[in-house]
CSV table of C-alpha atoms and ligand atoms in Angstrom, one decimal:
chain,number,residue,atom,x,y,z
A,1,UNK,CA,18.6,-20.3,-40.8
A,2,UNK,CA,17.4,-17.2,-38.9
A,3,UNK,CA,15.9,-19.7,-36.0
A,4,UNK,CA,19.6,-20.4,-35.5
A,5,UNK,CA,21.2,-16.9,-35.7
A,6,UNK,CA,18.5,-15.4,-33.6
A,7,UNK,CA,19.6,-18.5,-31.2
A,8,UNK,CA,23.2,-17.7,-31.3
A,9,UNK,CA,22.5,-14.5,-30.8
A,10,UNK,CA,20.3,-15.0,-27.4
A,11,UNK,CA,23.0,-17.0,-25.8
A,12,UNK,CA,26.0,-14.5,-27.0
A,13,UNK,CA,23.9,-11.5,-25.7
A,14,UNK,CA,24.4,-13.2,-22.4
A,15,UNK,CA,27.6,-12.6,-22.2
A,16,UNK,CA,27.8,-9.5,-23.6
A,17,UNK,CA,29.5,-7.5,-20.8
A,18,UNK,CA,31.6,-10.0,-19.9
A,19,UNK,CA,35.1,-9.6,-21.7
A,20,UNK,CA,36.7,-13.0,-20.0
A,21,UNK,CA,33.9,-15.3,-21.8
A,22,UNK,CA,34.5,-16.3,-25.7
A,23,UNK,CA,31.2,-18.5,-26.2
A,24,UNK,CA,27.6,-19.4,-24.6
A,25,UNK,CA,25.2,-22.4,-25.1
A,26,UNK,CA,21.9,-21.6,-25.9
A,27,UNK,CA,19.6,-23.2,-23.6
A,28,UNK,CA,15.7,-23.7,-23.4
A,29,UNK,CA,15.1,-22.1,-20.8
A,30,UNK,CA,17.3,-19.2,-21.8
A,31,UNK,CA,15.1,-19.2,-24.9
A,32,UNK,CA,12.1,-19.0,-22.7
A,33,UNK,CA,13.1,-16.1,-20.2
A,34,UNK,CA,14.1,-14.3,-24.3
A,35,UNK,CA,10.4,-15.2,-25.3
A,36,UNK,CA,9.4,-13.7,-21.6
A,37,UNK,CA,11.1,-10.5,-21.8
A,38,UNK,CA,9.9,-10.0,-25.3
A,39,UNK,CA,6.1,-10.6,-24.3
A,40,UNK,CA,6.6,-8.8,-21.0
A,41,UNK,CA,7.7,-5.4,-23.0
A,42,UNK,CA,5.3,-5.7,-25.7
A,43,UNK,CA,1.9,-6.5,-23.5
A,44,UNK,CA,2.8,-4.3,-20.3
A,45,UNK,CA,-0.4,-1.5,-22.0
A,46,UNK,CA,-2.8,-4.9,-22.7
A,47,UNK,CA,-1.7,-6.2,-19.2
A,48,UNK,CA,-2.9,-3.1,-17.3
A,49,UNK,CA,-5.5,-2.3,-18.9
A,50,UNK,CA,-7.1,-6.1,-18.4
A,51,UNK,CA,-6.1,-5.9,-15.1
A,52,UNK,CA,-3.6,-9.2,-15.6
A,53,UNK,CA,-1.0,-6.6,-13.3
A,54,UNK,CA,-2.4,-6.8,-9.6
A,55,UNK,CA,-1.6,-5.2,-7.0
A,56,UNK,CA,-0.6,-7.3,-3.9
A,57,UNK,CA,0.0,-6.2,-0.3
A,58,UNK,CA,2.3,-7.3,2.3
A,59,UNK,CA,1.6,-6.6,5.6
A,60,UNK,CA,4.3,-5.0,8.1
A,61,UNK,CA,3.6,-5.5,12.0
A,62,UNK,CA,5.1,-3.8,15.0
A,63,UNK,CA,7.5,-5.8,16.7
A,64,UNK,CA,6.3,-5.6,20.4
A,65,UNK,CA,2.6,-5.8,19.6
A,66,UNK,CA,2.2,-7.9,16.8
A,67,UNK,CA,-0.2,-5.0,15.4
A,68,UNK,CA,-0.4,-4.4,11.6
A,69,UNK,CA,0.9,-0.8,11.0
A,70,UNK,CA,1.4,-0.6,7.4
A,71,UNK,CA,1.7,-2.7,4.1
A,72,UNK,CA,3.7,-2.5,1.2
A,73,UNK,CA,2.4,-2.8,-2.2
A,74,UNK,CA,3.9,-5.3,-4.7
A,75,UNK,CA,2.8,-6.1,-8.4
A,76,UNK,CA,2.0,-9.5,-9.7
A,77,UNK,CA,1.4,-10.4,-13.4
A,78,UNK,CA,-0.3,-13.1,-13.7
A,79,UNK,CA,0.0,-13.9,-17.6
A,80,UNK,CA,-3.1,-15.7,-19.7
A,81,UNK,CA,0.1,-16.9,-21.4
A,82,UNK,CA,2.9,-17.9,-18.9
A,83,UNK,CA,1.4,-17.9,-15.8
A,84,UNK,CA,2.6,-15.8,-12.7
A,85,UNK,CA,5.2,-13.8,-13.9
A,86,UNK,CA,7.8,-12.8,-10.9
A,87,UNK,CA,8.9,-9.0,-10.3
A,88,UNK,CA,12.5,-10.4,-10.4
A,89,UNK,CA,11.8,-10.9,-13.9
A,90,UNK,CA,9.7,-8.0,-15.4
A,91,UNK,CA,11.1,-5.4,-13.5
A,92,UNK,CA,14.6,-5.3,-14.6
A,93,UNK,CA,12.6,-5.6,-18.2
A,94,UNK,CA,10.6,-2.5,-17.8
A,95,UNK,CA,13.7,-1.0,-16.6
A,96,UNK,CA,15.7,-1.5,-19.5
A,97,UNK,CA,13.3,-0.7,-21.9
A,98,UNK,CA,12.0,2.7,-19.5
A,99,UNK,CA,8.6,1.3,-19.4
A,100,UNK,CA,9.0,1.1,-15.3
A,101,UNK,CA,7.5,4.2,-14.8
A,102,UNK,CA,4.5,3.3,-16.7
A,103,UNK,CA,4.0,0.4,-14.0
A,104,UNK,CA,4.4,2.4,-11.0
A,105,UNK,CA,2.2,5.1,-11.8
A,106,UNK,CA,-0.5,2.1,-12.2
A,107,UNK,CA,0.1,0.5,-9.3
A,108,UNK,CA,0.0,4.2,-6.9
A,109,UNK,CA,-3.2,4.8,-8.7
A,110,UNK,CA,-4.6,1.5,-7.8
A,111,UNK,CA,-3.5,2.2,-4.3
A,112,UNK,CA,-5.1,5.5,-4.2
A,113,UNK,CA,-8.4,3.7,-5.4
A,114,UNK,CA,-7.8,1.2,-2.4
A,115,UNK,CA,-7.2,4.1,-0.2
A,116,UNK,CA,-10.2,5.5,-1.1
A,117,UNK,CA,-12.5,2.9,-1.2
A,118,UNK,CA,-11.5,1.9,2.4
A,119,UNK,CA,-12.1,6.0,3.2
A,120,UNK,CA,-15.5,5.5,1.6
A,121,UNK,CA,-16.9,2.1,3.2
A,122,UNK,CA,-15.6,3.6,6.8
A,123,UNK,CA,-13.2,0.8,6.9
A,124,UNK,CA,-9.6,0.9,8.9
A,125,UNK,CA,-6.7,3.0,7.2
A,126,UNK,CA,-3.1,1.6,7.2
A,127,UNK,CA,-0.4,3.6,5.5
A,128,UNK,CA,0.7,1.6,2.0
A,129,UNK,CA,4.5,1.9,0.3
A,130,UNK,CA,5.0,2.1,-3.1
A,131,UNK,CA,8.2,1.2,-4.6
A,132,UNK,CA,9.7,3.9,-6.9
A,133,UNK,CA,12.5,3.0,-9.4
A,134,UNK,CA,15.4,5.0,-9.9
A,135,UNK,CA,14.1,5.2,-13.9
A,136,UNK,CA,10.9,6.8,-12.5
A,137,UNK,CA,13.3,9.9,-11.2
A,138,UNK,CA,14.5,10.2,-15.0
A,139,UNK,CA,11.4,9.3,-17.4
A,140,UNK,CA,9.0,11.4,-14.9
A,141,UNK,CA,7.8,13.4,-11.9
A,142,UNK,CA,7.1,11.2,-9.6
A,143,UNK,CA,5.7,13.8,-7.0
A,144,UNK,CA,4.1,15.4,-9.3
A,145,UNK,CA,2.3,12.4,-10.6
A,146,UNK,CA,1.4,11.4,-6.9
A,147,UNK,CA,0.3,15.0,-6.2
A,148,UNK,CA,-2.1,14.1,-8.8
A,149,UNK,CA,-3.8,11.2,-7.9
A,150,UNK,CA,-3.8,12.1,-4.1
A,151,UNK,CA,-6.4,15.0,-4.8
A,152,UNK,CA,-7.9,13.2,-7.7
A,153,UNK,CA,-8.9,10.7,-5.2
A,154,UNK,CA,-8.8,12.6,-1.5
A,155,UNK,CA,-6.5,10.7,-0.1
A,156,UNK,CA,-4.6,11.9,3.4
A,157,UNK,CA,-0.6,12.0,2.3
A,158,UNK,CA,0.2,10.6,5.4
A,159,UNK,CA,-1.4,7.3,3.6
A,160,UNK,CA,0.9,6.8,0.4
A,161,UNK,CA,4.8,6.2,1.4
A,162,UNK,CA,7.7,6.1,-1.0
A,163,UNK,CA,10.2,3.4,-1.0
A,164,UNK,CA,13.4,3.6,-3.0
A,165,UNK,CA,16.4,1.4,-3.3
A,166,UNK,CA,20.1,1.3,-1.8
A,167,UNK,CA,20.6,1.0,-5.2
A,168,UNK,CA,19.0,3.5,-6.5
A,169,UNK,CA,21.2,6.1,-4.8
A,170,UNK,CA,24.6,5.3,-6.2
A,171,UNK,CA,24.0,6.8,-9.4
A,172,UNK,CA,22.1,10.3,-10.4
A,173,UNK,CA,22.6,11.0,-6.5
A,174,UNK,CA,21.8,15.2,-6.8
A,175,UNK,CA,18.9,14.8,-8.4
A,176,UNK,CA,17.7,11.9,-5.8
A,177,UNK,CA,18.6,14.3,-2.7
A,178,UNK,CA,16.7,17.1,-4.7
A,179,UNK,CA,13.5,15.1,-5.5
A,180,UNK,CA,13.4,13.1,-2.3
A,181,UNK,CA,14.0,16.1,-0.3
A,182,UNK,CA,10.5,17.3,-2.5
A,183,UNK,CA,8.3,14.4,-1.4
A,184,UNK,CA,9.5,15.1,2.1
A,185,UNK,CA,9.0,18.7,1.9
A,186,UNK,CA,5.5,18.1,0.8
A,187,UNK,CA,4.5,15.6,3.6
A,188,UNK,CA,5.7,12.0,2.2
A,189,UNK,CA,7.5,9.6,3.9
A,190,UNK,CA,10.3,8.0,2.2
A,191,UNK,CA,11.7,5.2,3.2
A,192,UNK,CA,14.9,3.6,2.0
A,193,UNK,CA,14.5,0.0,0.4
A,194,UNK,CA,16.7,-3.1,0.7
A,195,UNK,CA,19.1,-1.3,3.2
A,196,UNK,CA,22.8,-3.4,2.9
A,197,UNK,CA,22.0,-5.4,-0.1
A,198,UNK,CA,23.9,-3.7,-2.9
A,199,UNK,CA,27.0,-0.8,-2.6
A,200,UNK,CA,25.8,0.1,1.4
A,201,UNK,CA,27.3,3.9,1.9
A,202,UNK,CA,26.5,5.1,5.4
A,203,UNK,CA,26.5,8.6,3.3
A,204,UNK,CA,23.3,7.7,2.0
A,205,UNK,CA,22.1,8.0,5.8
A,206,UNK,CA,23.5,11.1,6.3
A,207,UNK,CA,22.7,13.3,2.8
A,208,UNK,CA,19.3,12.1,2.4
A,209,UNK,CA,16.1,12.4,5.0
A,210,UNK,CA,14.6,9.1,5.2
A,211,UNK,CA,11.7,8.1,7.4
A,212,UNK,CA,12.2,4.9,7.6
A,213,UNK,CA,15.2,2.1,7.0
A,214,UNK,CA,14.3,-1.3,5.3
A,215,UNK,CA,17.0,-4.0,5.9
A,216,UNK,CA,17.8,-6.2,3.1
A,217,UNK,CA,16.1,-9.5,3.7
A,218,UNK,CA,19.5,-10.8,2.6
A,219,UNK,CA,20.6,-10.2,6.2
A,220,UNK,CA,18.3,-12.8,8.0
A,221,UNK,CA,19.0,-15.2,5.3
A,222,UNK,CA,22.1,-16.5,6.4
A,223,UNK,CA,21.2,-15.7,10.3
A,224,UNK,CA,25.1,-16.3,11.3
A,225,UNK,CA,26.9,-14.6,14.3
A,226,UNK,CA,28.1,-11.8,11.8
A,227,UNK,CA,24.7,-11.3,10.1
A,228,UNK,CA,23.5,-11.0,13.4
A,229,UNK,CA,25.9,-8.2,14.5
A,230,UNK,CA,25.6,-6.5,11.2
A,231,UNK,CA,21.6,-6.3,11.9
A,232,UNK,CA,22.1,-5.7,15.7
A,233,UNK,CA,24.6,-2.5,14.6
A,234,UNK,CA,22.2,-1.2,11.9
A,235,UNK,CA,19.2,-1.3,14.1
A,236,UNK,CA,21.4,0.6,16.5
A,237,UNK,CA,22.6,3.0,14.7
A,238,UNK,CA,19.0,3.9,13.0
A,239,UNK,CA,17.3,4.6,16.3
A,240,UNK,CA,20.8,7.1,17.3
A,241,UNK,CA,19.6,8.6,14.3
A,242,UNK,CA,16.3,9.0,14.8
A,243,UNK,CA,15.0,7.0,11.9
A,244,UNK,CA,12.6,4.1,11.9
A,245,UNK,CA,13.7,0.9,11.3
A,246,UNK,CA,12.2,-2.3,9.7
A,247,UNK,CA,13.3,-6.0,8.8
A,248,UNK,CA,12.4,-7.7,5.6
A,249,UNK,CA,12.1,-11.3,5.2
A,250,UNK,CA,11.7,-12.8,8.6
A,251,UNK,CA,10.6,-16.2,8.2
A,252,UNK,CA,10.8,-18.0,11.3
A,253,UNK,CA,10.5,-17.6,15.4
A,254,UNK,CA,13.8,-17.6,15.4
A,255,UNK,CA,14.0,-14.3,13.1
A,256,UNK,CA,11.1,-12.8,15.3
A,257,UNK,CA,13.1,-13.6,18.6
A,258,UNK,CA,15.9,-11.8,17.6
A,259,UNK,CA,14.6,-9.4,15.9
A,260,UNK,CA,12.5,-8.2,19.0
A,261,UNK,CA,15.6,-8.7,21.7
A,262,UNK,CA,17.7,-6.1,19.6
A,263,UNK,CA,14.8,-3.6,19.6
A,264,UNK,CA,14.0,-3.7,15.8
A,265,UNK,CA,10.5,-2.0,15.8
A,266,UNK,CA,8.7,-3.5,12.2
A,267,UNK,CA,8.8,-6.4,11.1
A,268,UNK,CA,7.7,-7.8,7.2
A,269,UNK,CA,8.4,-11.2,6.1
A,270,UNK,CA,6.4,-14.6,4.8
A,271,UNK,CA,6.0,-15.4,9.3
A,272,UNK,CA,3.4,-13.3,9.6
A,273,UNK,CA,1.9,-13.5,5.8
A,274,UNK,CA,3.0,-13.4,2.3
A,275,UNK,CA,1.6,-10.9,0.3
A,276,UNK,CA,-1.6,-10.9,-0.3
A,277,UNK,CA,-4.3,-10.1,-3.5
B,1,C2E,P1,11.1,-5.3,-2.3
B,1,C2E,O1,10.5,-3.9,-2.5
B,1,C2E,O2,12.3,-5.4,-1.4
B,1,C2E,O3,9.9,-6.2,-1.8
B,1,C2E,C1,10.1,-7.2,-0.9
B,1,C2E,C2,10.2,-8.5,-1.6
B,1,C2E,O4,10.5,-9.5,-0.6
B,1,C2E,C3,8.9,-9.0,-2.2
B,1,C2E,O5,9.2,-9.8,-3.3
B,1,C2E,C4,8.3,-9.9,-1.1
B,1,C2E,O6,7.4,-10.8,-1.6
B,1,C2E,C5,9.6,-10.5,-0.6
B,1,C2E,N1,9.4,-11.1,0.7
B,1,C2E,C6,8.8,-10.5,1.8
B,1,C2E,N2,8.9,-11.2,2.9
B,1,C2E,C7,9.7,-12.3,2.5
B,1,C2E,C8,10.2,-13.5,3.3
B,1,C2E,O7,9.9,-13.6,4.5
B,1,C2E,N3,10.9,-14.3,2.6
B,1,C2E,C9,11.2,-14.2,1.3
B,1,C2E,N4,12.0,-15.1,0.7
B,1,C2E,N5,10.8,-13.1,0.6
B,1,C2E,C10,10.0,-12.2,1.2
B,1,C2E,P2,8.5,-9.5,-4.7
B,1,C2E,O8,7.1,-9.1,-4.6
B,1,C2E,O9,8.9,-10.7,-5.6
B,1,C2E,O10,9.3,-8.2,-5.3
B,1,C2E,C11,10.6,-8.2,-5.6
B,1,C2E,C12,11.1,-6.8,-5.9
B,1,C2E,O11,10.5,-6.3,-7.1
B,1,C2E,C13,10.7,-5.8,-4.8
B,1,C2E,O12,11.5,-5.9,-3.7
B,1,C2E,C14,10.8,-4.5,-5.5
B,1,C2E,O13,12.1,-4.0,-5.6
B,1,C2E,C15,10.3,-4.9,-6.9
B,1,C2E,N6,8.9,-4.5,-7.2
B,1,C2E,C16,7.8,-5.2,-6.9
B,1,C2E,N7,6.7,-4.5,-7.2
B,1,C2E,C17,7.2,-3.3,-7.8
B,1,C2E,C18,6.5,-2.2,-8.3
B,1,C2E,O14,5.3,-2.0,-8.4
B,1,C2E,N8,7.4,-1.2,-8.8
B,1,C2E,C19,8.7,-1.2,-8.7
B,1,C2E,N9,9.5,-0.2,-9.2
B,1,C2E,N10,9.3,-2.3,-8.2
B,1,C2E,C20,8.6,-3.3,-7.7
B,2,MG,MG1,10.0,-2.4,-1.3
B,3,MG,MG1,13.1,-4.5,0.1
């Protein structure tokens, strides 16, 4: 019965990399993140093209003065077939199957057109982030592509920031210093993503020139005494060197209280707005 094998085999890929596990139950809902995956790699082309792949914007303010400085871009799917489709689930996708780079080379063009229509219509000009993936770094030039669209459409550098991952630093680390050191050379921002999330090395701080630090929204989340401390000595130790410093994922007063008592100058997170079409 190949309905049954290709079951068996959906619930034994899951635990593929685990050696301690001997069997796996095949769910529904494991059957419908498979089914997910599957569409997600094989309509990515159809999705852009249709425009089903938006690109959202979260806003960042300044701490002190509760001014918008800048917005980060995020992509949304929203699926004639499934609905809303959450970046937690076709990202990793795209990364496995190295279509990622495809995805962000939309989403900075998109962002260019923005840029540009805002340049056009006289309208005000905030500096938008792009998320890079690690993939990007191996399946393309990424500043070569953004070199690209930034004449192509006029647009001022000092408009189009690059955010990459904690993460994405821990492996193929020469090549990162290399092309991050590029983008800075050339007059980009980078700014490093989800700071203390994943494998934090404080050498990332000191072998790479980043603009800006991003702390993981994991940090507020559990808003202890130690979480506290932890953001309170990263905020710290930003501003000694010299590096901008941001909090993801504040939620409530509480967050901004804090947050603007230990002198953390940005602030992005659902209190002030969520992202937005
Ligand atoms: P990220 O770059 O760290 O983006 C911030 C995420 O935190 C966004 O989730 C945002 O919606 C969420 N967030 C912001 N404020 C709050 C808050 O106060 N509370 C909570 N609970 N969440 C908050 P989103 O949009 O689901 O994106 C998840 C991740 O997917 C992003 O994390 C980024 O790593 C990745 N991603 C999204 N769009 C792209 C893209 O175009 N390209 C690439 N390579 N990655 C992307
Ligand atoms: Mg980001
Ligand atoms: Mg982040």
């Amino acid at each position: 019965n190949v309905a049954f094998d290709s079951e068996a085999k959906i619930a034994c890929d899951t635990i593929k990399k685990d050696a301690s596990r001997h069997w796996a139950v095949y769910t529904e809902e494991l059957g419908l993140r498979h089914q997910m995956q599957n569409y997600v790699r094989e309509h990515l082309d159809q999705a852009m093209a249709k425009g089903y792949i938006r690109v959202y914007l979260q806003p960042v303010v300044r701490t002190l003065t509760g001014e918008l400085v800048s917005a980060e871009a995020l992509a949304r799917w929203e699926s004639p077939q499934y609905g809303t489709i959450a970046p937690g689930i076709f990202i990793p996708v795209l990364e496995e199957s190295r279509l990622i780079s495809r995805l962000d080379c939309y989403v900075i063009e998109e962002v260019a057109k923005l840029l540009r229509y805002q340049i056009d219509n006289h309208f005000p000009m905030i500096p938008v982030s792009v998320n890079l993936s690690r993939y990007d770094f191996l399946l393309m030039d990424p500043l070569a592509f953004v070199e690209r669209i930034v004449e192509q459409y006029h647009i001022p550098r000092y408009y189009l920031r690059i955010e990459v991952t904690e993460s994405a630093l821990v492996k193929n680390r020469h090549l990162l210093i290399e092309k991050l050191h590029q983008f800075h050379q050339s007059g980009y921002q980078v700014w490093l993503d989800d700071f203390g999330s994943a494998y934090s090395s404080l050498n990332v701080l000191q072998n790479y020139e980043f603009d800006e630090l991003k702390i993981d929204q994991g940090l507020l989340r559990y808003f202890n005494e130690d979480s506290r401390k932890i953001i309170r000595s990263i905020v710290l130790m930003a501003k000694e060197m010299g590096i901008h410093v941001l909090a993801e994922g504040a939620e409530t007063k509480e967050h901004i209280d804090f947050l603007r008592a230990i002198g953390c100058e940005k602030i992005q997170g659902y209190y002030y707005s969520r992202p937005m079409p």
